[in-house]
C-alpha cells in the first residue's frame, strides 16, 4: 500500500500541470484573438484610426501623412453654414410670391422686343401691378442669351421679383455672337458693348421719354457682372446701383474709380462653394475698399441646395413630382449626395451623372413616361444641377432681397435730401 501512494500523487500532479497548461494556452489564445480583433475593428473605423495610428506609429511618421485639405476637398463634403440673415433669407425666398406673372405657368411672363437703328435689340417688360420706380438693366453670362431671361425658371423669378418691386426690366444681348461674353475693355469708347448699351438706351428713351428721370440699376451675371462694373463709370446715363451676381468688379475699376469715391452703391450675390473666382474672401476684400470710401455696399451669400425628392419639381415647374422623385432617387442610389444631402461632386468637373440620369436605353418600360420627361428636360436639369451644387450658376435666391435693399437705400437718400 505504501509503495502505490507516490504513484497516485505523481499522476495527480501531472493532471494538474496539464490542466494549468491548457487553461494558460486557452487564455493566451483568447487574449491574442481579442487584441487582434479590436485592432482590426478600430483601425477600420475613421473615427478611431487616428488613435490606433498614434499608438503604433511615431509622431514624425504621422506628421508626414497629415496633408491639409485643399479648398476643393473642403467644399466637397459641404455642411450647412450659419451666416448673418440666413434664416430670414430662407423664409423670404420660400414665401416669395409673384403678382405680375404665374411662376407655375412660365408662358405668362410676356415681354416686348425692340431693335433700334444701331441694330441693338432690347427685350423688356414693364410692371403691370405697380408703378415704374426704376429701370433694371440686365446683362447675361457667357454662352447665354437675353431671351433666356424670359424662358428659364431661375431668371424668370429674378425678373418677377424685380417687377413686383417696381423695376422695369431691360435685357441686353452682348455683341459677341460666338462666346456671348461681354467686353471687359475699360476704355468706354473702345468697348463695343458699352457703346451698344448706351446707344440702345438713347433710342429706348426716345420711345419712352417719361422713363429718363427714373433711377437706373444693373444686374450682371458672371461676365455680365464684370461688364456692369465697367458700365457703372459712364457719365452719360449714370447708374444708381448695381447687383453683381457670381462675379467681381474689374480690378482696374476697383482700385481706380472706387478708391476715388466715384462709384455707385454695389451688392454682390455670391455662392459659398466658389473658392476661386467670386469667392467670399475676394468679395470681403472688395467690400472693405467700399467701406473705406463710405460707398454703400452689401453682400448676399447663397448656400448650395440640399437635395430633397421634390426639389426638381419645385424649381422647374414643368417637371412633375414623379420625375422629381426619380431624379432624387438616382442621385442617392449613385452616391452623389453627402450626409447632408448636398451634391458631392461638381457636375461641371465630373460627368458620371450624365450616364445615370440620361441613359441611352431604358429597359424598364414602366418608367417610359418618366424617362421621356427627363429627356425633354435635359437642358433644364443640366443647368439646375449646377445651381444645386452652388459654385457658379444662376439662382433666383437673394435677388429680391438685393433689389429691395436698393429700393430702401434710394428711399432713405431721398428723405435726407
mmCIF file of C-alpha atoms in Angstrom:
data_model
loop_
_atom_site.group_PDB
_atom_site.id
_atom_site.type_symbol
_atom_site.label_atom_id
_atom_site.label_comp_id
_atom_site.label_asym_id
_atom_site.label_seq_id
_atom_site.Cartn_x
_atom_site.Cartn_y
_atom_site.Cartn_z
ATOM 1 C CA UNK A 1 0.000 0.000 0.000
ATOM 2 C CA UNK A 2 2.836 2.336 0.927
ATOM 3 C CA UNK A 3 4.537 1.713 -2.411
ATOM 4 C CA UNK A 4 1.471 2.694 -4.517
ATOM 5 C CA UNK A 5 0.808 6.102 -2.850
ATOM 6 C CA UNK A 6 3.659 8.030 -4.605
ATOM 7 C CA UNK A 7 2.389 6.896 -7.998
ATOM 8 C CA UNK A 8 -1.067 8.324 -7.233
ATOM 9 C CA UNK A 9 0.469 11.650 -6.191
ATOM 10 C CA UNK A 10 2.621 11.726 -9.313
ATOM 11 C CA UNK A 11 -0.342 11.144 -11.569
ATOM 12 C CA UNK A 12 -2.374 13.828 -9.740
ATOM 13 C CA UNK A 13 0.419 16.389 -10.180
ATOM 14 C CA UNK A 14 0.677 15.584 -13.885
ATOM 15 C CA UNK A 15 -3.043 16.103 -14.365
ATOM 16 C CA UNK A 16 -2.914 19.470 -12.578
ATOM 17 C CA UNK A 17 0.048 20.571 -14.689
ATOM 18 C CA UNK A 18 -1.724 19.606 -17.904
ATOM 19 C CA UNK A 19 -4.830 21.466 -16.723
ATOM 20 C CA UNK A 20 -2.865 24.623 -15.940
ATOM 21 C CA UNK A 21 -1.136 24.453 -19.329
ATOM 22 C CA UNK A 22 -4.449 24.039 -21.186
ATOM 23 C CA UNK A 23 -6.022 26.947 -19.336
ATOM 24 C CA UNK A 24 -2.937 29.098 -19.939
ATOM 25 C CA UNK A 25 -2.872 28.337 -23.671
ATOM 26 C CA UNK A 26 -6.613 28.990 -23.907
ATOM 27 C CA UNK A 27 -6.367 32.328 -22.095
ATOM 28 C CA UNK A 28 -3.356 33.348 -24.167
ATOM 29 C CA UNK A 29 -5.156 32.453 -27.398
ATOM 30 C CA UNK A 30 -8.321 34.217 -26.314
ATOM 31 C CA UNK A 31 -6.419 37.336 -25.266
ATOM 32 C CA UNK A 32 -4.409 37.357 -28.502
ATOM 33 C CA UNK A 33 -7.526 36.901 -30.658
ATOM 34 C CA UNK A 34 -9.343 39.638 -28.785
ATOM 35 C CA UNK A 35 -6.488 42.111 -29.224
ATOM 36 C CA UNK A 36 -6.202 41.258 -32.923
ATOM 37 C CA UNK A 37 -9.939 41.720 -33.414
ATOM 38 C CA UNK A 38 -10.020 45.045 -31.581
ATOM 39 C CA UNK A 39 -7.067 46.438 -33.509
ATOM 40 C CA UNK A 40 -8.583 45.339 -36.810
ATOM 41 C CA UNK A 41 -12.003 46.694 -35.896
ATOM 42 C CA UNK A 42 -10.820 50.036 -34.615
ATOM 43 C CA UNK A 43 -8.329 50.504 -37.403
ATOM 44 C CA UNK A 44 -11.145 50.276 -39.948
ATOM 45 C CA UNK A 45 -13.071 52.998 -38.143
ATOM 46 C CA UNK A 46 -12.357 56.508 -39.442
ATOM 47 C CA UNK A 47 -13.120 57.994 -36.073
ATOM 48 C CA UNK A 48 -10.624 55.788 -34.222
ATOM 49 C CA UNK A 49 -7.998 55.016 -36.838
ATOM 50 C CA UNK A 50 -6.014 58.059 -35.776
ATOM 51 C CA UNK A 51 -5.889 56.743 -32.206
ATOM 52 C CA UNK A 52 -4.540 53.409 -33.396
ATOM 53 C CA UNK A 53 -2.008 55.191 -35.597
ATOM 54 C CA UNK A 54 -0.802 57.354 -32.743
ATOM 55 C CA UNK A 55 -0.140 54.239 -30.646
ATOM 56 C CA UNK A 56 1.643 52.126 -33.259
ATOM 57 C CA UNK A 57 3.440 54.772 -35.333
ATOM 58 C CA UNK A 58 5.818 57.559 -34.437
ATOM 59 C CA UNK A 59 4.786 61.223 -34.392
ATOM 60 C CA UNK A 60 7.172 62.038 -37.226
ATOM 61 C CA UNK A 61 5.525 59.449 -39.461
ATOM 62 C CA UNK A 62 2.066 60.789 -38.630
ATOM 63 C CA UNK A 63 3.102 64.358 -39.371
ATOM 64 C CA UNK A 64 4.163 63.328 -42.853
ATOM 65 C CA UNK A 65 0.728 61.830 -43.506
ATOM 66 C CA UNK A 66 -1.249 64.861 -42.304
ATOM 67 C CA UNK A 67 -1.721 66.837 -45.516
ATOM 68 C CA UNK A 68 -4.098 69.823 -45.202
ATOM 69 C CA UNK A 69 -7.263 69.660 -47.273
ATOM 70 C CA UNK A 70 -7.369 71.754 -50.398
ATOM 71 C CA UNK A 71 -10.251 74.253 -50.703
ATOM 72 C CA UNK A 72 -11.928 71.934 -53.217
ATOM 73 C CA UNK A 73 -11.679 68.943 -50.840
ATOM 74 C CA UNK A 74 -13.083 71.069 -48.041
ATOM 75 C CA UNK A 75 -16.186 72.023 -50.035
ATOM 76 C CA UNK A 76 -16.796 68.505 -51.355
ATOM 77 C CA UNK A 77 -18.403 67.420 -48.084
ATOM 78 C CA UNK A 78 -20.224 70.711 -47.615
ATOM 79 C CA UNK A 79 -22.029 71.209 -44.315
ATOM 80 C CA UNK A 80 -24.698 73.834 -43.579
ATOM 81 C CA UNK A 81 -23.162 77.164 -42.617
ATOM 82 C CA UNK A 82 -24.554 79.908 -40.484
ATOM 83 C CA UNK A 83 -24.317 83.494 -41.692
ATOM 84 C CA UNK A 84 -25.944 86.830 -40.968
ATOM 85 C CA UNK A 85 -29.525 86.902 -42.215
ATOM 86 C CA UNK A 86 -29.611 83.222 -43.217
ATOM 87 C CA UNK A 87 -32.889 82.314 -41.517
ATOM 88 C CA UNK A 88 -34.540 85.491 -42.755
ATOM 89 C CA UNK A 89 -33.369 84.882 -46.321
ATOM 90 C CA UNK A 90 -34.658 81.294 -46.341
ATOM 91 C CA UNK A 91 -38.100 82.428 -45.198
ATOM 92 C CA UNK A 92 -38.002 85.372 -47.598
ATOM 93 C CA UNK A 93 -37.321 83.250 -50.668
ATOM 94 C CA UNK A 94 -39.595 80.390 -49.608
ATOM 95 C CA UNK A 95 -42.634 82.623 -49.169
ATOM 96 C CA UNK A 96 -41.907 84.799 -52.204
ATOM 97 C CA UNK A 97 -44.970 85.210 -54.398
ATOM 98 C CA UNK A 98 -45.173 86.905 -57.788
ATOM 99 C CA UNK A 99 -48.062 89.225 -58.568
ATOM 100 C CA UNK A 100 -47.020 90.101 -62.109
ATOM 101 C CA UNK A 101 -46.939 86.575 -63.572
ATOM 102 C CA UNK A 102 -47.738 82.982 -62.637
ATOM 103 C CA UNK A 103 -44.483 81.237 -61.807
ATOM 104 C CA UNK A 104 -46.048 77.801 -62.336
ATOM 105 C CA UNK A 105 -47.028 78.902 -65.859
ATOM 106 C CA UNK A 106 -43.824 80.356 -67.361
ATOM 107 C CA UNK A 107 -45.583 81.463 -70.552
ATOM 108 C CA UNK A 108 -47.395 84.173 -68.565
ATOM 109 C CA UNK A 109 -44.170 86.217 -68.333
ATOM 110 C CA UNK A 110 -44.645 88.052 -71.607
ATOM 111 C CA UNK A 111 -42.290 90.731 -72.928
ATOM 112 C CA UNK A 112 -41.685 93.141 -75.782
ATOM 113 C CA UNK A 113 -38.742 93.429 -78.141
ATOM 114 C CA UNK A 114 -37.289 96.438 -79.916
ATOM 115 C CA UNK A 115 -34.436 96.555 -82.425
ATOM 116 C CA UNK A 116 -33.137 100.096 -82.778
ATOM 117 C CA UNK A 117 -31.237 101.847 -85.561
ATOM 118 C CA UNK A 118 -27.813 100.664 -84.378
ATOM 119 C CA UNK A 119 -29.072 97.057 -84.553
ATOM 120 C CA UNK A 120 -29.399 96.929 -80.773
ATOM 121 C CA UNK A 121 -32.146 94.614 -79.577
ATOM 122 C CA UNK A 122 -33.664 95.184 -76.160
ATOM 123 C CA UNK A 123 -36.133 92.774 -74.562
ATOM 124 C CA UNK A 124 -38.213 94.470 -71.896
ATOM 125 C CA UNK A 125 -41.127 94.043 -69.551
ATOM 126 C CA UNK A 126 -42.844 96.772 -67.534
ATOM 127 C CA UNK A 127 -44.621 96.087 -64.221
ATOM 128 C CA UNK A 128 -48.369 95.549 -64.606
ATOM 129 C CA UNK A 129 -49.457 95.667 -60.983
ATOM 130 C CA UNK A 130 -47.350 98.573 -59.717
ATOM 131 C CA UNK A 131 -45.903 101.865 -60.956
ATOM 132 C CA UNK A 132 -42.432 102.004 -62.513
ATOM 133 C CA UNK A 133 -39.991 103.364 -59.933
ATOM 134 C CA UNK A 134 -36.676 102.319 -61.551
ATOM 135 C CA UNK A 135 -35.058 100.634 -64.540
ATOM 136 C CA UNK A 136 -33.128 97.390 -64.179
ATOM 137 C CA UNK A 137 -30.596 96.774 -66.958
ATOM 138 C CA UNK A 138 -29.795 93.052 -67.153
ATOM 139 C CA UNK A 139 -26.642 91.518 -68.639
ATOM 140 C CA UNK A 140 -26.452 87.740 -69.158
ATOM 141 C CA UNK A 141 -23.432 85.469 -68.671
ATOM 142 C CA UNK A 142 -21.200 83.839 -71.303
ATOM 143 C CA UNK A 143 -22.803 81.228 -73.583
ATOM 144 C CA UNK A 144 -26.253 82.524 -72.688
ATOM 145 C CA UNK A 145 -28.672 84.994 -74.228
ATOM 146 C CA UNK A 146 -31.126 87.744 -73.405
ATOM 147 C CA UNK A 147 -34.053 85.506 -74.395
ATOM 148 C CA UNK A 148 -33.319 83.053 -71.580
ATOM 149 C CA UNK A 149 -34.342 85.685 -69.051
ATOM 150 C CA UNK A 150 -37.939 85.236 -70.135
ATOM 151 C CA UNK A 151 -37.847 81.487 -70.772
ATOM 152 C CA UNK A 152 -35.902 79.801 -67.928
ATOM 153 C CA UNK A 153 -37.253 79.433 -64.350
ATOM 154 C CA UNK A 154 -34.481 80.938 -62.207
ATOM 155 C CA UNK A 155 -34.122 84.006 -64.441
ATOM 156 C CA UNK A 156 -37.886 84.447 -64.718
ATOM 157 C CA UNK A 157 -38.131 84.557 -60.945
ATOM 158 C CA UNK A 158 -35.477 87.279 -60.740
ATOM 159 C CA UNK A 159 -37.463 89.358 -63.221
ATOM 160 C CA UNK A 160 -40.709 88.532 -61.394
ATOM 161 C CA UNK A 161 -39.278 89.829 -58.111
ATOM 162 C CA UNK A 162 -37.988 92.983 -59.824
ATOM 163 C CA UNK A 163 -41.364 93.708 -61.438
ATOM 164 C CA UNK A 164 -43.182 93.433 -58.112
ATOM 165 C CA UNK A 165 -40.751 95.979 -56.638
ATOM 166 C CA UNK A 166 -41.443 98.460 -59.443
ATOM 167 C CA UNK A 167 -38.425 97.829 -61.673
ATOM 168 C CA UNK A 168 -38.944 97.935 -65.438
ATOM 169 C CA UNK A 169 -36.633 95.198 -66.756
ATOM 170 C CA UNK A 170 -34.494 95.756 -69.872
ATOM 171 C CA UNK A 171 -32.407 92.778 -71.027
ATOM 172 C CA UNK A 172 -29.474 93.332 -73.406
ATOM 173 C CA UNK A 173 -27.556 90.928 -75.662
ATOM 174 C CA UNK A 174 -23.753 91.093 -75.944
ATOM 175 C CA UNK A 175 -22.211 91.884 -79.337
ATOM 176 C CA UNK A 176 -20.014 88.757 -79.335
ATOM 177 C CA UNK A 177 -22.120 86.206 -81.221
ATOM 178 C CA UNK A 178 -19.665 83.332 -80.636
ATOM 179 C CA UNK A 179 -18.746 83.294 -76.926
ATOM 180 C CA UNK A 180 -21.642 85.616 -76.000
ATOM 181 C CA UNK A 181 -19.362 87.124 -73.347
ATOM 182 C CA UNK A 182 -19.245 90.854 -72.627
ATOM 183 C CA UNK A 183 -16.267 93.075 -73.388
ATOM 184 C CA UNK A 184 -14.070 93.959 -70.394
ATOM 185 C CA UNK A 185 -12.304 96.872 -72.114
ATOM 186 C CA UNK A 186 -12.098 99.721 -69.593
ATOM 187 C CA UNK A 187 -11.968 102.329 -72.373
ATOM 188 C CA UNK A 188 -15.657 103.177 -72.716
ATOM 189 C CA UNK A 189 -15.205 104.496 -76.253
ATOM 190 C CA UNK A 190 -13.419 101.345 -77.415
ATOM 191 C CA UNK A 191 -15.769 98.964 -75.627
ATOM 192 C CA UNK A 192 -18.310 97.848 -78.266
ATOM 193 C CA UNK A 193 -20.770 96.570 -75.682
ATOM 194 C CA UNK A 194 -20.702 99.824 -73.713
ATOM 195 C CA UNK A 195 -21.404 101.827 -76.850
ATOM 196 C CA UNK A 196 -24.162 99.409 -77.852
ATOM 197 C CA UNK A 197 -25.917 99.701 -74.471
ATOM 198 C CA UNK A 198 -25.624 103.494 -74.330
ATOM 199 C CA UNK A 199 -26.949 103.860 -77.875
ATOM 200 C CA UNK A 200 -29.731 101.396 -77.116
ATOM 201 C CA UNK A 201 -30.767 103.400 -74.056
ATOM 202 C CA UNK A 202 -30.748 106.593 -76.099
ATOM 203 C CA UNK A 203 -33.164 105.055 -78.606
ATOM 204 C CA UNK A 204 -35.262 103.498 -75.846
ATOM 205 C CA UNK A 205 -35.686 106.863 -74.124
ATOM 206 C CA UNK A 206 -36.896 108.407 -77.367
ATOM 207 C CA UNK A 207 -39.750 105.904 -77.298
ATOM 208 C CA UNK A 208 -40.327 106.192 -73.542
ATOM 209 C CA UNK A 209 -39.203 109.721 -72.575
ATOM 210 C CA UNK A 210 -41.096 109.557 -69.280
ATOM 211 C CA UNK A 211 -38.573 106.995 -68.010
ATOM 212 C CA UNK A 212 -35.453 109.150 -68.430
ATOM 213 C CA UNK A 213 -35.787 110.552 -64.924
ATOM 214 C CA UNK A 214 -36.199 107.261 -63.031
ATOM 215 C CA UNK A 215 -33.075 105.753 -61.413
ATOM 216 C CA UNK A 216 -31.106 103.096 -63.289
ATOM 217 C CA UNK A 217 -29.720 99.915 -61.755
ATOM 218 C CA UNK A 218 -27.881 96.983 -63.283
ATOM 219 C CA UNK A 219 -27.936 93.223 -62.727
ATOM 220 C CA UNK A 220 -24.907 91.496 -64.256
ATOM 221 C CA UNK A 221 -24.213 87.767 -64.130
ATOM 222 C CA UNK A 222 -20.638 86.417 -64.329
ATOM 223 C CA UNK A 223 -19.174 88.077 -67.467
ATOM 224 C CA UNK A 224 -22.155 90.429 -67.341
ATOM 225 C CA UNK A 225 -21.182 91.356 -63.785
ATOM 226 C CA UNK A 226 -17.700 92.455 -64.825
ATOM 227 C CA UNK A 227 -19.276 94.393 -67.693
ATOM 228 C CA UNK A 228 -21.680 96.037 -65.251
ATOM 229 C CA UNK A 229 -18.735 97.185 -63.138
ATOM 230 C CA UNK A 230 -17.369 98.994 -66.218
ATOM 231 C CA UNK A 231 -20.698 100.489 -67.305
ATOM 232 C CA UNK A 232 -21.047 101.908 -63.797
ATOM 233 C CA UNK A 233 -18.385 104.562 -64.532
ATOM 234 C CA UNK A 234 -20.192 106.041 -67.556
ATOM 235 C CA UNK A 235 -21.439 109.601 -67.146
ATOM 236 C CA UNK A 236 -23.978 109.692 -69.990
ATOM 237 C CA UNK A 237 -26.575 107.547 -68.241
ATOM 238 C CA UNK A 238 -25.416 107.314 -64.659
ATOM 239 C CA UNK A 239 -26.038 104.127 -62.723
ATOM 240 C CA UNK A 240 -27.511 104.488 -59.222
ATOM 241 C CA UNK A 241 -26.575 100.974 -58.119
ATOM 242 C CA UNK A 242 -25.508 97.559 -59.369
ATOM 243 C CA UNK A 243 -26.013 93.923 -58.439
ATOM 244 C CA UNK A 244 -23.016 91.779 -59.314
ATOM 245 C CA UNK A 245 -24.105 88.151 -59.397
ATOM 246 C CA UNK A 246 -21.443 85.396 -59.018
ATOM 247 C CA UNK A 247 -18.883 87.880 -60.310
ATOM 248 C CA UNK A 248 -16.422 90.615 -59.367
ATOM 249 C CA UNK A 249 -15.627 94.236 -60.043
ATOM 250 C CA UNK A 250 -12.868 94.508 -62.613
ATOM 251 C CA UNK A 251 -9.686 95.147 -60.539
ATOM 252 C CA UNK A 252 -8.720 98.190 -62.621
ATOM 253 C CA UNK A 253 -12.120 99.706 -61.831
ATOM 254 C CA UNK A 254 -11.945 98.725 -58.165
ATOM 255 C CA UNK A 255 -8.561 100.293 -57.495
ATOM 256 C CA UNK A 256 -9.096 103.392 -59.634
ATOM 257 C CA UNK A 257 -12.714 104.544 -59.529
ATOM 258 C CA UNK A 258 -13.928 103.036 -56.266
ATOM 259 C CA UNK A 259 -10.939 104.407 -54.382
ATOM 260 C CA UNK A 260 -11.663 107.813 -55.891
ATOM 261 C CA UNK A 261 -15.165 107.722 -54.317
ATOM 262 C CA UNK A 262 -16.660 107.977 -57.792
ATOM 263 C CA UNK A 263 -18.692 104.796 -57.901
ATOM 264 C CA UNK A 264 -22.295 103.704 -57.274
ATOM 265 C CA UNK A 265 -23.529 101.503 -54.397
ATOM 266 C CA UNK A 266 -22.909 97.820 -55.085
ATOM 267 C CA UNK A 267 -24.340 94.495 -53.973
ATOM 268 C CA UNK A 268 -22.695 91.114 -54.518
ATOM 269 C CA UNK A 269 -24.715 87.910 -54.646
ATOM 270 C CA UNK A 270 -22.203 85.082 -54.393
ATOM 271 C CA UNK A 271 -22.134 81.314 -53.911
ATOM 272 C CA UNK A 272 -20.344 79.887 -50.891
ATOM 273 C CA UNK A 273 -18.826 76.983 -52.804
ATOM 274 C CA UNK A 274 -16.973 79.386 -55.097
ATOM 275 C CA UNK A 275 -13.410 79.480 -53.772
ATOM 276 C CA UNK A 276 -11.702 80.746 -56.920
ATOM 277 C CA UNK A 277 -13.488 83.457 -58.918
ATOM 278 C CA UNK A 278 -16.186 85.322 -56.985
ATOM 279 C CA UNK A 279 -15.104 83.882 -53.650
ATOM 280 C CA UNK A 280 -16.291 85.104 -50.273
ATOM 281 C CA UNK A 281 -12.739 86.186 -49.424
ATOM 282 C CA UNK A 282 -12.404 88.236 -52.600
ATOM 283 C CA UNK A 283 -15.759 89.930 -52.102
ATOM 284 C CA UNK A 284 -14.974 90.811 -48.488
ATOM 285 C CA UNK A 285 -11.753 92.465 -49.663
ATOM 286 C CA UNK A 286 -13.710 94.493 -52.226
ATOM 287 C CA UNK A 287 -16.287 95.476 -49.615
ATOM 288 C CA UNK A 288 -13.521 96.748 -47.366
ATOM 289 C CA UNK A 289 -12.443 99.209 -50.070
ATOM 290 C CA UNK A 290 -16.045 100.393 -50.462
ATOM 291 C CA UNK A 291 -16.450 100.900 -46.727
ATOM 292 C CA UNK A 292 -13.206 102.863 -46.522
ATOM 293 C CA UNK A 293 -14.651 105.232 -49.141
ATOM 294 C CA UNK A 294 -18.093 105.347 -47.450
ATOM 295 C CA UNK A 295 -19.795 103.885 -50.524
ATOM 296 C CA UNK A 296 -22.881 101.816 -49.572
ATOM 297 C CA UNK A 297 -22.402 98.112 -50.262
ATOM 298 C CA UNK A 298 -23.739 94.749 -49.218
ATOM 299 C CA UNK A 299 -23.320 91.062 -49.979
ATOM 300 C CA UNK A 300 -25.793 88.185 -50.005
ATOM 301 C CA UNK A 301 -24.302 84.665 -49.865
ATOM 302 C CA UNK A 302 -26.071 81.654 -51.378
ATOM 303 C CA UNK A 303 -25.610 78.166 -49.952
ATOM 304 C CA UNK A 304 -25.697 75.009 -52.055
ATOM 305 C CA UNK A 305 -29.137 73.420 -52.211
ATOM 306 C CA UNK A 306 -29.936 70.397 -50.092
ATOM 307 C CA UNK A 307 -31.423 67.825 -52.446
ATOM 308 C CA UNK A 308 -34.840 66.509 -51.490
ATOM 309 C CA UNK A 309 -37.340 64.461 -53.518
ATOM 310 C CA UNK A 310 -39.401 67.498 -54.543
ATOM 311 C CA UNK A 311 -36.591 69.893 -55.428
ATOM 312 C CA UNK A 312 -36.715 69.448 -59.220
ATOM 313 C CA UNK A 313 -40.483 69.937 -59.466
ATOM 314 C CA UNK A 314 -40.362 72.911 -57.088
ATOM 315 C CA UNK A 315 -37.683 74.786 -59.014
ATOM 316 C CA UNK A 316 -38.501 73.649 -62.573
ATOM 317 C CA UNK A 317 -42.301 73.993 -62.870
ATOM 318 C CA UNK A 318 -42.600 71.825 -65.994
ATOM 319 C CA UNK A 319 -41.066 68.806 -64.204
ATOM 320 C CA UNK A 320 -43.730 66.733 -62.423
ATOM 321 C CA UNK A 321 -43.356 65.327 -58.910
ATOM 322 C CA UNK A 322 -42.899 61.707 -60.042
ATOM 323 C CA UNK A 323 -39.965 62.659 -62.267
ATOM 324 C CA UNK A 324 -38.517 64.783 -59.464
ATOM 325 C CA UNK A 325 -38.657 61.863 -57.027
ATOM 326 C CA UNK A 326 -36.958 59.589 -59.547
ATOM 327 C CA UNK A 327 -34.128 62.068 -60.192
ATOM 328 C CA UNK A 328 -33.570 62.310 -56.442
ATOM 329 C CA UNK A 329 -33.536 58.501 -56.196
ATOM 330 C CA UNK A 330 -30.928 58.234 -58.966
ATOM 331 C CA UNK A 331 -28.618 60.752 -57.282
ATOM 332 C CA UNK A 332 -28.999 58.931 -53.980
ATOM 333 C CA UNK A 333 -28.502 55.444 -55.443
ATOM 334 C CA UNK A 334 -25.375 56.502 -57.317
ATOM 335 C CA UNK A 335 -23.871 58.052 -54.174
ATOM 336 C CA UNK A 336 -23.824 61.631 -55.395
ATOM 337 C CA UNK A 337 -25.203 63.062 -52.153
ATOM 338 C CA UNK A 338 -23.287 63.571 -48.925
ATOM 339 C CA UNK A 339 -24.704 63.002 -45.438
ATOM 340 C CA UNK A 340 -26.346 66.441 -45.519
ATOM 341 C CA UNK A 341 -27.856 65.690 -48.981
ATOM 342 C CA UNK A 342 -25.650 68.232 -50.754
ATOM 343 C CA UNK A 343 -24.147 67.230 -54.098
ATOM 344 C CA UNK A 344 -20.738 65.667 -53.547
ATOM 345 C CA UNK A 345 -19.348 66.412 -56.991
ATOM 346 C CA UNK A 346 -19.289 69.420 -59.263
ATOM 347 C CA UNK A 347 -21.386 68.487 -62.343
ATOM 348 C CA UNK A 348 -19.044 70.609 -64.483
ATOM 349 C CA UNK A 349 -15.987 68.591 -63.437
ATOM 350 C CA UNK A 350 -17.341 65.072 -63.023
ATOM 351 C CA UNK A 351 -19.692 63.831 -65.726
ATOM 352 C CA UNK A 352 -20.848 60.433 -64.436
ATOM 353 C CA UNK A 353 -24.279 61.927 -63.713
ATOM 354 C CA UNK A 354 -24.947 62.095 -67.450
ATOM 355 C CA UNK A 355 -24.774 58.301 -67.649
ATOM 356 C CA UNK A 356 -27.196 57.508 -64.852
ATOM 357 C CA UNK A 357 -29.573 60.473 -65.260
ATOM 358 C CA UNK A 358 -29.682 60.355 -69.064
ATOM 359 C CA UNK A 359 -29.333 56.653 -70.007
ATOM 360 C CA UNK A 360 -29.304 55.849 -73.707
ATOM 361 C CA UNK A 361 -31.529 52.771 -73.347
ATOM 362 C CA UNK A 362 -34.135 52.160 -70.673
ATOM 363 C CA UNK A 363 -35.193 48.552 -70.320
ATOM 364 C CA UNK A 364 -37.913 49.271 -67.765
ATOM 365 C CA UNK A 365 -40.941 50.206 -69.870
ATOM 366 C CA UNK A 366 -42.988 51.056 -66.789
ATOM 367 C CA UNK A 367 -40.829 54.169 -66.420
ATOM 368 C CA UNK A 368 -41.080 55.194 -70.057
ATOM 369 C CA UNK A 369 -43.060 58.341 -69.236
ATOM 370 C CA UNK A 370 -40.550 59.410 -66.593
ATOM 371 C CA UNK A 371 -37.609 58.914 -68.929
ATOM 372 C CA UNK A 372 -39.396 60.868 -71.643
ATOM 373 C CA UNK A 373 -39.866 63.717 -69.173
ATOM 374 C CA UNK A 374 -36.176 63.561 -68.216
ATOM 375 C CA UNK A 375 -35.155 63.543 -71.874
ATOM 376 C CA UNK A 376 -37.430 66.528 -72.583
ATOM 377 C CA UNK A 377 -35.814 68.478 -69.734
ATOM 378 C CA UNK A 378 -32.139 67.669 -70.335
ATOM 379 C CA UNK A 379 -31.088 71.309 -70.625
ATOM 380 C CA UNK A 380 -33.079 72.397 -67.574
ATOM 381 C CA UNK A 381 -31.790 69.502 -65.449
ATOM 382 C CA UNK A 382 -28.180 70.073 -66.530
ATOM 383 C CA UNK A 383 -28.257 73.750 -65.589
ATOM 384 C CA UNK A 384 -30.192 73.169 -62.378
ATOM 385 C CA UNK A 385 -27.637 70.607 -61.185
ATOM 386 C CA UNK A 386 -25.082 73.439 -61.307
ATOM 387 C CA UNK A 387 -27.470 75.599 -59.284
ATOM 388 C CA UNK A 388 -27.873 72.778 -56.756
ATOM 389 C CA UNK A 389 -24.108 72.362 -56.427
ATOM 390 C CA UNK A 390 -23.831 76.085 -55.795
ATOM 391 C CA UNK A 391 -20.482 77.204 -57.162
ATOM 392 C CA UNK A 392 -21.164 79.256 -60.299
ATOM 393 C CA UNK A 393 -24.673 79.222 -61.749
ATOM 394 C CA UNK A 394 -27.827 81.313 -61.957
ATOM 395 C CA UNK A 395 -30.219 81.195 -58.990
ATOM 396 C CA UNK A 396 -33.174 83.377 -58.079
ATOM 397 C CA UNK A 397 -32.230 83.257 -54.387
ATOM 398 C CA UNK A 398 -31.369 86.523 -52.602
ATOM 399 C CA UNK A 399 -32.145 88.624 -55.718
ATOM 400 C CA UNK A 400 -35.385 90.010 -54.295
ATOM 401 C CA UNK A 401 -33.571 90.965 -51.078
ATOM 402 C CA UNK A 402 -30.825 92.711 -53.040
ATOM 403 C CA UNK A 403 -33.305 94.621 -55.198
ATOM 404 C CA UNK A 404 -35.297 95.637 -52.133
ATOM 405 C CA UNK A 405 -32.082 96.797 -50.426
ATOM 406 C CA UNK A 406 -31.530 99.281 -53.267
ATOM 407 C CA UNK A 407 -35.133 100.431 -53.091
ATOM 408 C CA UNK A 408 -34.801 101.153 -49.368
ATOM 409 C CA UNK A 409 -31.421 102.824 -49.895
ATOM 410 C CA UNK A 410 -32.883 105.121 -52.561
ATOM 411 C CA UNK A 411 -35.895 105.960 -50.386
ATOM 412 C CA UNK A 412 -33.687 106.866 -47.418
ATOM 413 C CA UNK A 413 -31.416 109.037 -49.594
ATOM 414 C CA UNK A 414 -34.436 110.938 -50.955
ATOM 415 C CA UNK A 415 -35.691 111.589 -47.420
ATOM 416 C CA UNK A 416 -32.302 113.015 -46.424
ATOM 417 C CA UNK A 417 -32.393 115.493 -49.299
#
